[in-house]
PDB file of C-alpha atoms in Angstrom:
ATOM      1  CA  UNK A  36      -9.223  15.771 -43.472  1.00 63.00           C
ATOM      2  CA  UNK A  37      -9.680  12.444 -41.789  1.00 78.00           C
ATOM      3  CA  UNK A  38     -13.047  11.398 -40.504  1.00 87.00           C
ATOM      4  CA  UNK A  39     -12.929  13.266 -37.186  1.00 95.00           C
ATOM      5  CA  UNK A  40     -16.227  14.850 -36.201  1.00 96.00           C
ATOM      6  CA  UNK A  41     -14.697  18.087 -34.871  1.00 97.00           C
ATOM      7  CA  UNK A  42     -11.453  20.046 -34.983  1.00 97.00           C
ATOM      8  CA  UNK A  43     -10.415  22.583 -32.350  1.00 97.00           C
ATOM      9  CA  UNK A  44      -7.807  25.251 -33.091  1.00 96.00           C
ATOM     10  CA  UNK A  45      -6.208  27.114 -30.195  1.00 94.00           C
ATOM     11  CA  UNK A  46      -3.268  29.395 -29.579  1.00 93.00           C
ATOM     12  CA  UNK A  47      -0.356  28.540 -27.303  1.00 93.00           C
ATOM     13  CA  UNK A  48      -1.633  30.869 -24.574  1.00 94.00           C
ATOM     14  CA  UNK A  49      -5.184  29.523 -24.575  1.00 96.00           C
ATOM     15  CA  UNK A  50      -6.451  27.588 -21.561  1.00 96.00           C
ATOM     16  CA  UNK A  51      -8.665  24.749 -22.804  1.00 97.00           C
ATOM     17  CA  UNK A  52     -10.987  23.083 -20.309  1.00 98.00           C
ATOM     18  CA  UNK A  53     -11.210  19.601 -21.780  1.00 97.00           C
ATOM     19  CA  UNK A  54     -14.115  18.405 -19.654  1.00 97.00           C
ATOM     20  CA  UNK A  55     -16.325  21.283 -20.824  1.00 98.00           C
ATOM     21  CA  UNK A  56     -15.069  20.931 -24.400  1.00 98.00           C
ATOM     22  CA  UNK A  57     -15.904  17.223 -24.332  1.00 97.00           C
ATOM     23  CA  UNK A  58     -19.395  17.948 -22.996  1.00 98.00           C
ATOM     24  CA  UNK A  59     -19.890  20.557 -25.715  1.00 98.00           C
ATOM     25  CA  UNK A  60     -18.814  18.151 -28.460  1.00 98.00           C
ATOM     26  CA  UNK A  61     -21.102  15.397 -27.199  1.00 97.00           C
ATOM     27  CA  UNK A  62     -24.102  17.713 -27.035  1.00 98.00           C
ATOM     28  CA  UNK A  63     -23.420  19.206 -30.446  1.00 98.00           C
ATOM     29  CA  UNK A  64     -22.991  15.794 -32.045  1.00 97.00           C
ATOM     30  CA  UNK A  65     -25.972  14.016 -30.504  1.00 97.00           C
ATOM     31  CA  UNK A  66     -28.497  16.698 -29.533  1.00 97.00           C
ATOM     32  CA  UNK A  67     -27.907  19.969 -31.357  1.00 98.00           C
ATOM     33  CA  UNK A  68     -26.608  19.518 -34.903  1.00 97.00           C
ATOM     34  CA  UNK A  69     -28.201  17.643 -37.770  1.00 97.00           C
ATOM     35  CA  UNK A  70     -25.937  15.387 -39.837  1.00 94.00           C
ATOM     36  CA  UNK A  71     -25.437  17.903 -42.651  1.00 95.00           C
ATOM     37  CA  UNK A  72     -25.064  21.013 -40.457  1.00 97.00           C
ATOM     38  CA  UNK A  73     -21.849  22.997 -40.744  1.00 97.00           C
ATOM     39  CA  UNK A  74     -20.152  24.495 -37.725  1.00 97.00           C
ATOM     40  CA  UNK A  75     -17.641  27.327 -37.307  1.00 96.00           C
ATOM     41  CA  UNK A  76     -17.936  28.493 -33.713  1.00 96.00           C
ATOM     42  CA  UNK A  77     -16.153  30.338 -30.919  1.00 95.00           C
ATOM     43  CA  UNK A  78     -15.933  33.898 -29.608  1.00 93.00           C
ATOM     44  CA  UNK A  79     -17.697  35.644 -32.468  1.00 83.00           C
ATOM     45  CA  UNK A  80     -16.964  39.173 -33.615  1.00 74.00           C
ATOM     46  CA  UNK A  81     -18.602  41.126 -36.403  1.00 66.00           C
ATOM     47  CA  UNK A  82     -16.121  42.986 -38.614  1.00 55.00           C
ATOM     48  CA  UNK A  83     -18.520  43.862 -41.433  1.00 57.00           C
ATOM     49  CA  UNK A  84     -17.773  47.581 -40.937  1.00 61.00           C
ATOM     50  CA  UNK A  85     -14.200  46.713 -41.906  1.00 59.00           C
ATOM     51  CA  UNK A  86     -15.408  44.864 -45.009  1.00 59.00           C
ATOM     52  CA  UNK A  87     -14.479  41.528 -43.479  1.00 59.00           C
ATOM     53  CA  UNK A  88     -16.771  38.622 -42.737  1.00 68.00           C
ATOM     54  CA  UNK A  89     -18.031  37.942 -39.212  1.00 82.00           C
ATOM     55  CA  UNK A  90     -15.163  36.094 -37.575  1.00 88.00           C
ATOM     56  CA  UNK A  91     -14.421  33.761 -34.676  1.00 92.00           C
ATOM     57  CA  UNK A  92     -11.523  35.220 -32.749  1.00 91.00           C
ATOM     58  CA  UNK A  93      -8.856  32.542 -32.613  1.00 92.00           C
ATOM     59  CA  UNK A  94      -7.349  33.338 -29.231  1.00 93.00           C
ATOM     60  CA  UNK A  95     -10.107  31.574 -27.333  1.00 95.00           C
ATOM     61  CA  UNK A  96     -10.262  28.737 -29.835  1.00 96.00           C
ATOM     62  CA  UNK A  97     -12.099  27.906 -33.019  1.00 97.00           C
ATOM     63  CA  UNK A  98     -14.360  24.867 -33.211  1.00 98.00           C
ATOM     64  CA  UNK A  99     -14.956  23.457 -36.684  1.00 98.00           C
ATOM     65  CA  UNK A 100     -17.015  20.491 -37.689  1.00 97.00           C
ATOM     66  CA  UNK A 101     -15.115  17.849 -39.667  1.00 97.00           C
ATOM     67  CA  UNK A 102     -17.924  17.798 -42.230  1.00 94.00           C
ATOM     68  CA  UNK A 103     -17.348  21.525 -42.836  1.00 97.00           C
ATOM     69  CA  UNK A 104     -13.588  21.121 -43.337  1.00 96.00           C
ATOM     70  CA  UNK A 105     -14.062  18.177 -45.689  1.00 96.00           C
ATOM     71  CA  UNK A 106     -16.533  20.252 -47.729  1.00 96.00           C
ATOM     72  CA  UNK A 107     -14.022  23.083 -47.854  1.00 96.00           C
ATOM     73  CA  UNK A 108     -11.235  20.790 -49.072  1.00 95.00           C
ATOM     74  CA  UNK A 109     -13.313  18.764 -51.545  1.00 95.00           C
ATOM     75  CA  UNK A 110     -14.737  21.907 -53.177  1.00 97.00           C
ATOM     76  CA  UNK A 111     -11.260  23.212 -54.010  1.00 96.00           C
ATOM     77  CA  UNK A 112     -11.945  26.338 -51.960  1.00 97.00           C
ATOM     78  CA  UNK A 113      -9.358  25.437 -49.323  1.00 96.00           C
ATOM     79  CA  UNK A 114      -6.611  25.318 -51.972  1.00 96.00           C
ATOM     80  CA  UNK A 115      -7.668  28.684 -53.392  1.00 96.00           C
ATOM     81  CA  UNK A 116      -7.742  30.205 -49.900  1.00 94.00           C
ATOM     82  CA  UNK A 117      -4.241  28.910 -49.195  1.00 94.00           C
ATOM     83  CA  UNK A 118      -3.024  30.531 -52.401  1.00 93.00           C
ATOM     84  CA  UNK A 119      -4.752  33.810 -51.482  1.00 92.00           C
ATOM     85  CA  UNK A 120      -3.034  33.697 -48.061  1.00 91.00           C
ATOM     86  CA  UNK A 121       0.397  32.906 -49.445  1.00 91.00           C
ATOM     87  CA  UNK A 122       0.421  34.990 -52.637  1.00 91.00           C
ATOM     88  CA  UNK A 123      -2.624  37.245 -52.712  1.00 87.00           C
ATOM     89  CA  UNK A 124      -4.487  39.982 -50.894  1.00 87.00           C
ATOM     90  CA  UNK A 125      -4.756  37.980 -47.670  1.00 85.00           C
ATOM     91  CA  UNK A 126      -1.011  37.855 -47.042  1.00 85.00           C
ATOM     92  CA  UNK A 127      -1.329  40.263 -44.081  1.00 84.00           C
ATOM     93  CA  UNK A 128      -4.617  38.917 -42.746  1.00 84.00           C
ATOM     94  CA  UNK A 129      -4.675  37.329 -39.311  1.00 86.00           C
ATOM     95  CA  UNK A 130      -5.315  33.568 -39.419  1.00 89.00           C
ATOM     96  CA  UNK A 131      -8.776  33.942 -37.890  1.00 90.00           C
ATOM     97  CA  UNK A 132      -9.727  36.444 -40.627  1.00 88.00           C
ATOM     98  CA  UNK A 133      -8.530  34.036 -43.306  1.00 92.00           C
ATOM     99  CA  UNK A 134     -10.559  31.173 -41.850  1.00 94.00           C
ATOM    100  CA  UNK A 135     -13.688  33.367 -41.783  1.00 92.00           C
ATOM    101  CA  UNK A 136     -13.258  34.602 -45.364  1.00 91.00           C
ATOM    102  CA  UNK A 137     -12.529  31.101 -46.633  1.00 95.00           C
ATOM    103  CA  UNK A 138     -15.544  29.521 -44.940  1.00 96.00           C
ATOM    104  CA  UNK A 139     -17.768  32.292 -46.240  1.00 94.00           C
ATOM    105  CA  UNK A 140     -16.895  31.109 -49.773  1.00 95.00           C
ATOM    106  CA  UNK A 141     -18.840  27.920 -49.026  1.00 97.00           C
ATOM    107  CA  UNK A 142     -21.599  29.875 -47.269  1.00 96.00           C
ATOM    108  CA  UNK A 143     -20.551  29.015 -43.714  1.00 96.00           C
ATOM    109  CA  UNK A 144     -20.728  31.953 -41.308  1.00 92.00           C
ATOM    110  CA  UNK A 145     -19.268  32.380 -37.860  1.00 93.00           C
ATOM    111  CA  UNK A 146     -21.386  31.416 -34.854  1.00 93.00           C
ATOM    112  CA  UNK A 147     -20.675  32.722 -31.403  1.00 92.00           C
ATOM    113  CA  UNK A 148     -20.664  30.822 -28.133  1.00 94.00           C
ATOM    114  CA  UNK A 149     -20.298  32.269 -24.629  1.00 93.00           C
ATOM    115  CA  UNK A 150     -18.055  29.365 -23.566  1.00 96.00           C
ATOM    116  CA  UNK A 151     -15.166  30.821 -25.585  1.00 96.00           C
ATOM    117  CA  UNK A 152     -13.663  33.816 -23.756  1.00 95.00           C
ATOM    118  CA  UNK A 153     -11.290  35.850 -25.941  1.00 94.00           C
ATOM    119  CA  UNK A 154     -10.215  38.784 -23.788  1.00 92.00           C
ATOM    120  CA  UNK A 155      -9.751  37.359 -20.302  1.00 93.00           C
ATOM    121  CA  UNK A 156      -9.974  34.279 -18.143  1.00 94.00           C
ATOM    122  CA  UNK A 157     -11.923  35.795 -15.245  1.00 95.00           C
ATOM    123  CA  UNK A 158     -14.730  33.223 -15.475  1.00 95.00           C
ATOM    124  CA  UNK A 159     -12.482  30.171 -15.851  1.00 95.00           C
ATOM    125  CA  UNK A 160     -13.961  28.357 -12.832  1.00 95.00           C
ATOM    126  CA  UNK A 161     -17.423  28.089 -14.397  1.00 96.00           C
ATOM    127  CA  UNK A 162     -18.336  24.750 -16.016  1.00 96.00           C
ATOM    128  CA  UNK A 163     -19.823  26.641 -18.979  1.00 96.00           C
ATOM    129  CA  UNK A 164     -16.404  27.988 -20.029  1.00 97.00           C
ATOM    130  CA  UNK A 165     -14.738  25.878 -22.723  1.00 97.00           C
ATOM    131  CA  UNK A 166     -11.606  27.950 -23.322  1.00 97.00           C
ATOM    132  CA  UNK A 167     -10.178  31.335 -22.415  1.00 97.00           C
ATOM    133  CA  UNK A 168      -7.426  33.630 -23.576  1.00 96.00           C
ATOM    134  CA  UNK A 169      -4.906  34.752 -22.579  1.00 94.00           C
ATOM    135  CA  UNK A 170      -3.566  32.341 -20.011  1.00 91.00           C
ATOM    136  CA  UNK A 171      -0.624  34.289 -18.638  1.00 89.00           C
ATOM    137  CA  UNK A 172       1.739  31.496 -17.553  1.00 93.00           C
ATOM    138  CA  UNK A 173       2.003  27.743 -17.232  1.00 93.00           C
ATOM    139  CA  UNK A 174       1.478  28.047 -13.497  1.00 95.00           C
ATOM    140  CA  UNK A 175      -1.689  30.129 -13.864  1.00 94.00           C
ATOM    141  CA  UNK A 176      -2.967  27.767 -16.560  1.00 95.00           C
ATOM    142  CA  UNK A 177      -2.411  24.757 -14.299  1.00 96.00           C
ATOM    143  CA  UNK A 178      -4.206  26.490 -11.444  1.00 96.00           C
ATOM    144  CA  UNK A 179      -7.143  27.400 -13.721  1.00 97.00           C
ATOM    145  CA  UNK A 180      -7.375  23.831 -15.036  1.00 97.00           C
ATOM    146  CA  UNK A 181      -7.446  22.387 -11.513  1.00 96.00           C
ATOM    147  CA  UNK A 182     -10.071  24.824 -10.215  1.00 96.00           C
ATOM    148  CA  UNK A 183     -12.209  24.435 -13.326  1.00 97.00           C
ATOM    149  CA  UNK A 184     -12.122  20.626 -13.015  1.00 96.00           C
ATOM    150  CA  UNK A 185     -13.118  20.834  -9.351  1.00 96.00           C
ATOM    151  CA  UNK A 186     -16.104  23.063 -10.178  1.00 94.00           C
ATOM    152  CA  UNK A 187     -17.025  21.082 -13.281  1.00 96.00           C
ATOM    153  CA  UNK A 188     -17.679  17.931 -11.250  1.00 93.00           C
ATOM    154  CA  UNK A 189     -20.182  19.890  -9.132  1.00 93.00           C
ATOM    155  CA  UNK A 190     -22.028  21.739 -11.898  1.00 92.00           C
ATOM    156  CA  UNK A 191     -21.795  19.661 -15.087  1.00 92.00           C
ATOM    157  CA  UNK A 192     -25.551  19.011 -14.925  1.00 90.00           C
ATOM    158  CA  UNK A 193     -26.042  22.642 -15.973  1.00 90.00           C
ATOM    159  CA  UNK A 194     -24.560  21.853 -19.385  1.00 96.00           C
ATOM    160  CA  UNK A 195     -27.406  20.988 -21.748  1.00 95.00           C
ATOM    161  CA  UNK A 196     -28.363  21.354 -25.412  1.00 97.00           C
ATOM    162  CA  UNK A 197     -29.402  24.998 -25.112  1.00 96.00           C
ATOM    163  CA  UNK A 198     -25.978  25.837 -23.612  1.00 96.00           C
ATOM    164  CA  UNK A 199     -24.224  23.967 -26.424  1.00 97.00           C
ATOM    165  CA  UNK A 200     -26.182  25.635 -29.221  1.00 95.00           C
ATOM    166  CA  UNK A 201     -24.372  28.280 -31.254  1.00 93.00           C
ATOM    167  CA  UNK A 202     -25.723  31.824 -31.121  1.00 87.00           C
TER     168      UNK A 202
END
């Protein structure tokens, strides 16, 4: 992985509010995370009753720190996880499950964040919302982006380090 500080994975029907995402990344980088901290964050869900690791649900986006992905690749764990997905027991796992199980192998657990909304986009106008799922059409996505941007300019001061911190 190149030297990017963060990577964001999203599905095709995810509305991503770039202004809020940018604010989140800035706060994480300069106020919240220490240099060596790992990050795997989004709409968290605990599947331990199903014998799966706590997971970030991919529909509303997955935020990963570049440092974490580089660690995963350099350790050889990423290659083994890819093999497990392609040829092993994970062949029927959803992608978000695979990411969670793979990161757990390097002791990185999922962190939740209220700005990632997996099951609906009802709160899309709020500056605190980074991404939501599902966005039902291109037209509705465009409308949500415009209204979010309008509200963001009025309430971006509410976005601070405590908002950006994973839970």
